Each structure stands twice: as structure tokens, then as C-alpha cells.
Amino acid sequence: MSGALILAFVIVAAIFAPWLAPFDPTVSFPRLRLQGLGTPDHILGLDHQGRDMLSRLIWGGRTTLFAGITPVVLSALFAIPLGLVAAWNDRLGSIIMRVMDVLFAFPMVLLAIMLAAFMGPGMVNMIIALTIVLLPYNTRVVYVAAQQERNSSYIEAAIAAATPTPKILFVEMLPNVVAASIVYSTTIVGNIIITAAGLSFLGLGVQAPTAEWGIITSDGRQYLFNAAHISLLPGILIMTVVIAFNLLGDTLRDALDPKTRLALASRK
């Protein structure tokens, strides 16, 4: 519940950013640059260009959440059919999973940096890079879950009834497999938010003057000793949202896993 409440607050703030932000995130007040917390009319201070920190954090939440959630959703949309087909057809499965193994050979962050550097900076290229990075992990999760379901009695009954393969995969098997992907996707959103913020920090993701928590953190690294709030505030927000997604993912895992539910019920 704590994770869900935190995320609900952040998502609502991001959606209603045009109405909640007191100033335009790109408007500067040069005479107030680097002013700290509690500055009149600028409760969270201003950055090195004199832009209101509260406004930039609210607008930055919209960009950060979009950059973190979109690759997870896109990777799941591709990974679910790939994992189902790979588990059902051994020959295709061998090809699909060997391709995934090649992507597994690279650490997640390193592969994201390589792809983003190759395609160039920008929001779209960053989302494509993060989607490719996530694809093997989500595909493996779906593949393992589908392998466990493949020899179930209801699948054998569907085969005996001459049910078409697409219907077996996407009507009979999918509801029992998608839960694993949902749980994994919810848990990994936090890591993707950190990775997206890191790419923006390195100049490979969202570009200035767009407000994004990674960019804001990068902007403040030169002023840590005299205006630490510029980097500290977005860093705290990133940490809080990541923890909230992890809490939500753990809860979904417990809620969607029947074995865990039985164990919790037996304890009570």
C-alpha cells in the first residue's frame, strides 16, 4: 500500500503538471540562481540557471515515468509472444533463446549505453535501447513460465480436442503465464528508471532543456558544495520511486503466486 500510494501521488503530479507547477520549467530568474530551499515563491530553491526547482521536478516526473514505464510495457508486448512460441516449438525456441543469450552476454547498463550511443541521444532512441535491453530478461521469464504450463492437463486436453495452436497459446496458456511477466515488469521498472536517468545524466537520453530527473541531477553536479539541493532533490525522488515500484512488485508477486498465498494463509 505504501508503494502504491507513493506511485499514485507521483503519477497524479506528473499528469497534472501544467496545473500543479507554479512556473514554467524553462523560465529563468537569473538574479535568484542557486538560491536554496525556502526562497520566497520558490520553496525548493532554484537551479544554476535560475529555474524553479519545484516546477522542474514536477515536470521531470512526467518525463522520467514515461521513460521508465514505456520500455517495460513495449518489452513485455514483444516478450510474451516470443516466450510462448519458444516454449511451444522446440526448434523455434532454440533459435529465439540463443538470440536472447547473445543479449544476455552484455550487462544491462553497458548494453543500454552502447545502443544509445550508437543510435544517438534523444527520448525515442533511449526508449528503443531500453526496450531491447529488457527483451531477453522478460522473454526468459515468460519462456520458463510457459514451459511449466506446457505439460499441464488442460493443455493436453486442448491438444486432444484439436484446438488450434494460436488459441492454445494466447487463450488457454496466456492467462497463466502473463502473471509472471507482470510481476517481473513491475519489479524491473525501478531499475529502468535508474538506467534512463543514468543515460540522461551521461547525455545519451533526454536532452536539455527538457526537465527530467536524470538531467536535473547532472546539472547540479558542479554545484554540490554551494547548491546541493539541485542534485539532491531529484536523487531523493528517483530513490523513492524505485523503492515504491519494488514494494509494489513484491506485493504483486505474493498476490499472484498461489503457493505464496497458501503459505500466508497457513501462517494465519
Coordinates of N, CA and C in Angstrom, one line a residue, residues 107-255:
P107 N 26.2 -6.8 -19.9 CA 25.5 -6.3 -18.7 C 24.4 -5.2 -19.2
M108 N 23.3 -5.2 -18.4 CA 22.2 -4.4 -18.8 C 22.6 -2.9 -19.1
V109 N 23.3 -2.3 -18.1 CA 23.6 -0.9 -18.3 C 24.6 -0.7 -19.4
L110 N 25.6 -1.6 -19.6 CA 26.5 -1.4 -20.6 C 25.9 -1.5 -22.0
L111 N 25.0 -2.5 -22.2 CA 24.3 -2.6 -23.4 C 23.4 -1.4 -23.7
A112 N 22.7 -0.9 -22.7 CA 21.9 0.3 -22.9 C 22.8 1.5 -23.3
I113 N 24.0 1.7 -22.7 CA 24.9 2.8 -23.1 C 25.4 2.6 -24.6
M114 N 25.7 1.3 -24.9 CA 26.2 1.0 -26.3 C 25.1 1.4 -27.3
L115 N 23.9 0.9 -27.1 CA 22.8 1.1 -28.0 C 22.5 2.6 -28.1
A116 N 22.4 3.3 -27.0 CA 22.0 4.7 -27.0 C 23.1 5.5 -27.7
A117 N 24.4 5.1 -27.5 CA 25.5 5.9 -28.1 C 25.5 5.6 -29.6
F118 N 25.1 4.4 -30.0 CA 25.1 4.0 -31.5 C 23.9 4.7 -32.2
M119 N 22.8 4.8 -31.6 CA 21.6 5.4 -32.2 C 21.6 6.9 -32.0
G120 N 22.3 7.4 -31.0 CA 22.3 8.9 -30.8 C 21.3 9.3 -29.7
P121 N 21.6 10.4 -29.1 CA 20.8 10.9 -27.9 C 19.3 11.2 -28.3
G122 N 18.4 11.2 -27.4 CA 17.0 11.5 -27.6 C 16.1 10.6 -26.9
M123 N 14.9 11.0 -26.6 CA 13.9 10.2 -25.9 C 13.6 8.9 -26.7
V124 N 13.3 9.0 -28.0 CA 12.9 7.9 -28.7 C 14.0 6.8 -28.8
N125 N 15.2 7.2 -29.1 CA 16.3 6.3 -29.2 C 16.6 5.6 -27.8
M126 N 16.4 6.4 -26.7 CA 16.6 5.8 -25.4 C 15.6 4.8 -25.1
I127 N 14.3 5.0 -25.5 CA 13.3 4.0 -25.2 C 13.5 2.8 -26.0
I128 N 13.9 2.9 -27.3 CA 14.3 1.8 -28.1 C 15.4 1.0 -27.5
A129 N 16.4 1.7 -27.1 CA 17.6 1.0 -26.4 C 17.2 0.2 -25.2
L130 N 16.4 0.8 -24.3 CA 15.9 0.2 -23.1 C 15.0 -1.0 -23.4
T131 N 14.2 -0.9 -24.4 CA 13.3 -2.0 -24.8 C 14.1 -3.2 -25.2
I132 N 15.1 -3.0 -26.0 CA 16.0 -4.1 -26.5 C 16.7 -4.7 -25.3
V133 N 17.2 -3.8 -24.4 CA 17.9 -4.3 -23.2 C 17.0 -5.2 -22.4
L134 N 15.7 -4.9 -22.2 CA 14.8 -5.6 -21.3 C 14.3 -6.9 -22.0
L135 N 14.3 -6.9 -23.3 CA 13.7 -8.0 -24.1 C 14.1 -9.4 -23.6
P136 N 15.4 -9.7 -23.5 CA 15.8 -11.1 -23.1 C 15.4 -11.5 -21.7
Y137 N 15.4 -10.5 -20.8 CA 15.0 -10.8 -19.4 C 13.5 -11.2 -19.4
N138 N 12.7 -10.4 -20.0 CA 11.2 -10.7 -19.9 C 10.9 -11.9 -20.7
T139 N 11.6 -12.1 -21.9 CA 11.4 -13.3 -22.7 C 11.7 -14.6 -21.9
R140 N 12.8 -14.5 -21.2 CA 13.2 -15.7 -20.3 C 12.2 -16.0 -19.3
V141 N 11.6 -15.0 -18.6 CA 10.6 -15.2 -17.6 C 9.4 -15.8 -18.2
V142 N 8.9 -15.3 -19.3 CA 7.7 -15.9 -20.0 C 8.0 -17.3 -20.5
Y143 N 9.2 -17.6 -21.0 CA 9.6 -18.9 -21.5 C 9.6 -19.9 -20.4
V144 N 10.1 -19.6 -19.3 CA 10.2 -20.5 -18.1 C 8.7 -20.8 -17.6
A145 N 7.9 -19.8 -17.5 CA 6.5 -20.0 -17.1 C 5.8 -20.8 -18.1
A146 N 5.9 -20.6 -19.4 CA 5.2 -21.3 -20.4 C 5.7 -22.8 -20.4
Q147 N 7.0 -23.0 -20.2 CA 7.5 -24.4 -20.2 C 6.8 -25.2 -19.1
Q148 N 6.6 -24.5 -17.9 CA 5.9 -25.2 -16.8 C 4.5 -25.5 -17.1
E149 N 3.8 -24.7 -17.9 CA 2.4 -24.9 -18.2 C 2.2 -25.8 -19.4
R150 N 3.3 -26.0 -20.2 CA 3.1 -26.8 -21.5 C 2.6 -28.2 -21.2
N151 N 3.1 -28.8 -20.2 CA 2.7 -30.2 -19.9 C 1.5 -30.4 -18.9
S152 N 0.8 -29.3 -18.7 CA -0.4 -29.3 -17.8 C -1.5 -30.1 -18.4
S153 N -2.4 -30.5 -17.6 CA -3.5 -31.4 -18.1 C -4.5 -30.6 -19.0
Y154 N -4.7 -29.3 -18.7 CA -5.6 -28.5 -19.5 C -5.0 -28.3 -20.9
I155 N -3.7 -28.2 -21.1 CA -3.1 -28.1 -22.4 C -3.2 -29.4 -23.1
E156 N -3.0 -30.5 -22.4 CA -3.2 -31.8 -23.1 C -4.6 -32.0 -23.5
A157 N -5.6 -31.5 -22.7 CA -7.0 -31.6 -23.1 C -7.3 -30.8 -24.4
A158 N -6.7 -29.6 -24.4 CA -6.9 -28.7 -25.6 C -6.3 -29.3 -26.8
I159 N -5.1 -30.0 -26.7 CA -4.5 -30.7 -27.9 C -5.4 -31.8 -28.3
A160 N -5.9 -32.6 -27.3 CA -6.8 -33.7 -27.7 C -8.0 -33.3 -28.4
A161 N -8.5 -32.0 -28.1 CA -9.7 -31.5 -28.7 C -9.4 -30.8 -30.0
A162 N -8.1 -31.0 -30.5 CA -7.7 -30.4 -31.8 C -7.9 -28.9 -31.8
T163 N -7.6 -28.2 -30.7 CA -7.6 -26.8 -30.6 C -6.5 -26.2 -31.4
P164 N -6.7 -25.2 -32.2 CA -5.6 -24.6 -33.0 C -4.5 -24.0 -32.0
T165 N -3.3 -24.1 -32.5 CA -2.2 -23.7 -31.7 C -2.2 -22.3 -31.2
P166 N -2.6 -21.3 -32.1 CA -2.7 -19.9 -31.6 C -3.7 -19.8 -30.4
K167 N -4.8 -20.5 -30.5 CA -5.8 -20.5 -29.4 C -5.2 -21.1 -28.1
I168 N -4.5 -22.2 -28.3 CA -3.8 -22.8 -27.1 C -2.9 -21.8 -26.4
L169 N -2.1 -21.1 -27.3 CA -1.1 -20.2 -26.7 C -1.6 -19.0 -26.1
F170 N -2.5 -18.3 -26.9 CA -3.0 -17.0 -26.5 C -4.3 -16.9 -25.8
V171 N -5.0 -18.1 -25.7 CA -6.3 -18.1 -24.9 C -6.2 -19.0 -23.7
E172 N -5.6 -20.2 -23.9 CA -5.5 -21.2 -22.8 C -4.3 -20.9 -21.9
M173 N -3.1 -20.8 -22.5 CA -1.9 -20.7 -21.8 C -1.6 -19.2 -21.3
L174 N -1.9 -18.2 -22.1 CA -1.5 -16.9 -21.8 C -2.0 -16.4 -20.4
P175 N -3.2 -16.6 -20.0 CA -3.6 -16.1 -18.7 C -2.8 -16.7 -17.5
N176 N -2.3 -17.9 -17.7 CA -1.5 -18.5 -16.6 C 0.0 -18.1 -16.7
V177 N 0.4 -17.5 -17.8 CA 1.8 -17.1 -18.0 C 2.0 -15.6 -17.7
V178 N 1.0 -14.8 -18.1 CA 1.2 -13.3 -18.1 C 1.4 -12.8 -16.7
A179 N 1.0 -13.5 -15.6 CA 1.2 -13.0 -14.3 C 2.7 -12.9 -14.0
A180 N 3.5 -13.9 -14.4 CA 4.9 -13.8 -14.2 C 5.6 -12.6 -14.9
S181 N 5.1 -12.3 -16.1 CA 5.6 -11.1 -16.8 C 5.2 -9.8 -16.1
I182 N 4.0 -9.8 -15.6 CA 3.5 -8.6 -14.9 C 4.3 -8.3 -13.6
V183 N 4.6 -9.4 -12.9 CA 5.3 -9.2 -11.6 C 6.8 -8.8 -12.0
Y184 N 7.4 -9.4 -12.9 CA 8.8 -9.1 -13.3 C 8.8 -7.6 -13.8
S185 N 7.9 -7.3 -14.7 CA 7.8 -5.9 -15.3 C 7.7 -4.9 -14.2
T186 N 6.8 -5.1 -13.2 CA 6.6 -4.1 -12.1 C 7.9 -4.0 -11.3
T187 N 8.6 -5.1 -11.1 CA 9.8 -5.0 -10.3 C 10.9 -4.3 -11.0
I188 N 11.0 -4.5 -12.3 CA 12.2 -4.0 -13.1 C 12.0 -2.5 -13.4
V189 N 10.8 -2.0 -13.3 CA 10.6 -0.6 -13.6 C 11.6 0.3 -12.9
G190 N 11.8 0.0 -11.6 CA 12.7 0.8 -10.8 C 14.1 0.9 -11.4
N191 N 14.6 -0.3 -11.9 CA 15.9 -0.4 -12.5 C 16.0 0.4 -13.8
I192 N 14.9 0.3 -14.6 CA 14.8 1.0 -15.8 C 14.8 2.6 -15.6
I193 N 14.1 3.0 -14.6 CA 14.1 4.4 -14.3 C 15.5 4.9 -13.9
I194 N 16.2 4.1 -13.2 CA 17.6 4.4 -12.8 C 18.5 4.5 -14.1
T195 N 18.3 3.5 -14.9 CA 19.1 3.4 -16.2 C 18.8 4.6 -17.1
A196 N 17.5 4.9 -17.2 CA 17.1 6.0 -18.1 C 17.7 7.3 -17.5
A197 N 17.6 7.5 -16.2 CA 18.2 8.7 -15.6 C 19.7 8.7 -15.8
G198 N 20.3 7.5 -15.7 CA 21.8 7.5 -15.9 C 22.2 7.9 -17.4
L199 N 21.4 7.4 -18.3 CA 21.6 7.8 -19.7 C 21.5 9.3 -19.9
S200 N 20.4 9.8 -19.3 CA 20.2 11.3 -19.4 C 21.4 12.0 -18.7
F201 N 21.8 11.5 -17.6 CA 23.0 12.1 -16.9 C 24.2 12.1 -17.8
L202 N 24.4 11.0 -18.6 CA 25.6 11.0 -19.5 C 25.4 11.7 -20.8
G203 N 24.2 12.3 -21.0 CA 23.9 13.0 -22.2 C 23.5 12.1 -23.4
L204 N 23.1 10.8 -23.1 CA 22.6 9.9 -24.1 C 21.1 9.7 -24.1
G205 N 20.4 10.3 -23.2 CA 19.0 10.2 -23.2 C 18.3 11.4 -23.5
V206 N 17.3 11.8 -22.6 CA 16.6 13.1 -22.8 C 17.5 14.3 -22.8
Q207 N 17.3 15.2 -23.7 CA 18.2 16.3 -23.9 C 17.6 17.6 -23.2
A208 N 18.5 18.4 -22.7 CA 18.1 19.7 -22.2 C 17.5 20.6 -23.3
P209 N 16.6 21.5 -23.0 CA 16.2 21.9 -21.6 C 15.0 21.2 -21.1
T210 N 14.7 20.0 -21.6 CA 13.6 19.2 -21.1 C 13.9 18.8 -19.7
A211 N 12.9 19.0 -18.8 CA 13.0 18.6 -17.4 C 12.9 17.1 -17.2
E212 N 13.9 16.5 -16.7 CA 14.0 15.1 -16.4 C 14.9 14.9 -15.2
W213 N 14.5 14.0 -14.3 CA 15.3 13.9 -13.1 C 16.8 13.6 -13.3
G214 N 17.1 12.8 -14.3 CA 18.5 12.5 -14.5 C 19.2 13.7 -15.0
I215 N 18.6 14.5 -15.9 CA 19.2 15.7 -16.4 C 19.4 16.7 -15.2
I216 N 18.4 16.9 -14.4 CA 18.5 17.8 -13.3 C 19.6 17.4 -12.3
T217 N 19.7 16.1 -12.1 CA 20.8 15.6 -11.2 C 22.2 15.9 -11.9
S218 N 22.3 15.8 -13.2 CA 23.5 16.1 -13.9 C 23.8 17.6 -13.8
D219 N 22.8 18.4 -14.0 CA 23.0 19.8 -13.9 C 23.6 20.3 -12.6
G220 N 23.3 19.6 -11.5 CA 23.7 20.1 -10.2 C 25.0 19.5 -9.8
R221 N 25.7 18.6 -10.6 CA 26.9 18.0 -10.1 C 28.0 19.0 -9.9
Q222 N 28.0 20.1 -10.6 CA 29.1 21.1 -10.5 C 28.8 22.1 -9.3
Y223 N 27.7 21.9 -8.7 CA 27.3 22.9 -7.6 C 27.0 22.1 -6.3
L224 N 27.6 21.0 -6.1 CA 27.3 20.2 -4.9 C 27.7 20.8 -3.6
F225 N 28.7 21.7 -3.6 CA 29.2 22.3 -2.4 C 28.4 23.5 -2.0
N226 N 27.9 24.3 -3.0 CA 27.2 25.5 -2.7 C 25.7 25.5 -3.0
A227 N 25.2 24.5 -3.7 CA 23.8 24.3 -4.0 C 23.5 22.8 -4.2
A228 N 23.7 22.1 -3.1 CA 23.5 20.6 -3.2 C 22.0 20.2 -3.5
H229 N 21.1 21.1 -3.3 CA 19.7 20.8 -3.5 C 19.4 20.5 -4.9
I230 N 20.2 21.0 -5.9 CA 19.9 20.8 -7.3 C 20.0 19.3 -7.6
S231 N 21.0 18.6 -7.1 CA 21.2 17.2 -7.4 C 20.5 16.3 -6.3
L232 N 20.4 16.8 -5.1 CA 19.9 16.0 -4.0 C 18.4 15.7 -4.2
L233 N 17.6 16.8 -4.5 CA 16.2 16.6 -4.6 C 15.7 15.6 -5.7
P234 N 16.2 15.7 -6.9 CA 15.9 14.6 -7.9 C 16.4 13.3 -7.5
G235 N 17.6 13.2 -6.9 CA 18.1 11.9 -6.4 C 17.2 11.3 -5.4
I236 N 16.7 12.1 -4.5 CA 15.7 11.5 -3.5 C 14.5 11.0 -4.2
L237 N 14.0 11.8 -5.2 CA 12.8 11.3 -5.9 C 13.0 10.0 -6.6
I238 N 14.1 9.9 -7.3 CA 14.4 8.7 -8.0 C 14.5 7.5 -7.1
M239 N 15.2 7.7 -5.9 CA 15.3 6.6 -4.9 C 13.9 6.2 -4.4
T240 N 13.0 7.2 -4.1 CA 11.7 7.0 -3.6 C 10.8 6.2 -4.5
V241 N 10.8 6.6 -5.8 CA 10.0 5.9 -6.8 C 10.5 4.5 -7.1
V242 N 11.8 4.3 -7.1 CA 12.4 3.0 -7.3 C 11.9 2.1 -6.1
I243 N 12.0 2.5 -4.9 CA 11.6 1.7 -3.8 C 10.1 1.4 -3.9
A244 N 9.3 2.4 -4.3 CA 7.9 2.2 -4.4 C 7.6 1.1 -5.4
F245 N 8.2 1.1 -6.6 CA 8.0 0.1 -7.6 C 8.4 -1.3 -7.1
N246 N 9.5 -1.3 -6.3 CA 10.0 -2.6 -5.8 C 9.0 -3.2 -4.8
L247 N 8.4 -2.3 -3.9 CA 7.4 -2.7 -2.9 C 6.2 -3.2 -3.7
L248 N 5.8 -2.5 -4.7 CA 4.6 -2.9 -5.4 C 4.8 -4.2 -6.2
G249 N 6.0 -4.4 -6.7 CA 6.3 -5.7 -7.4 C 6.3 -6.8 -6.5
D250 N 6.9 -6.7 -5.3 CA 6.9 -7.8 -4.3 C 5.4 -8.1 -3.9
T251 N 4.6 -7.1 -3.7 CA 3.2 -7.4 -3.3 C 2.5 -8.1 -4.5
L252 N 2.7 -7.7 -5.7 CA 2.0 -8.4 -6.8 C 2.5 -9.8 -6.9
R253 N 3.8 -10.0 -6.7 CA 4.3 -11.4 -6.7 C 3.6 -12.3 -5.7
D254 N 3.4 -11.7 -4.5 CA 2.8 -12.5 -3.4 C 1.3 -12.7 -3.8
A255 N 0.7 -11.7 -4.3 CA -0.8 -11.8 -4.6 C -1.1 -12.7 -5.8

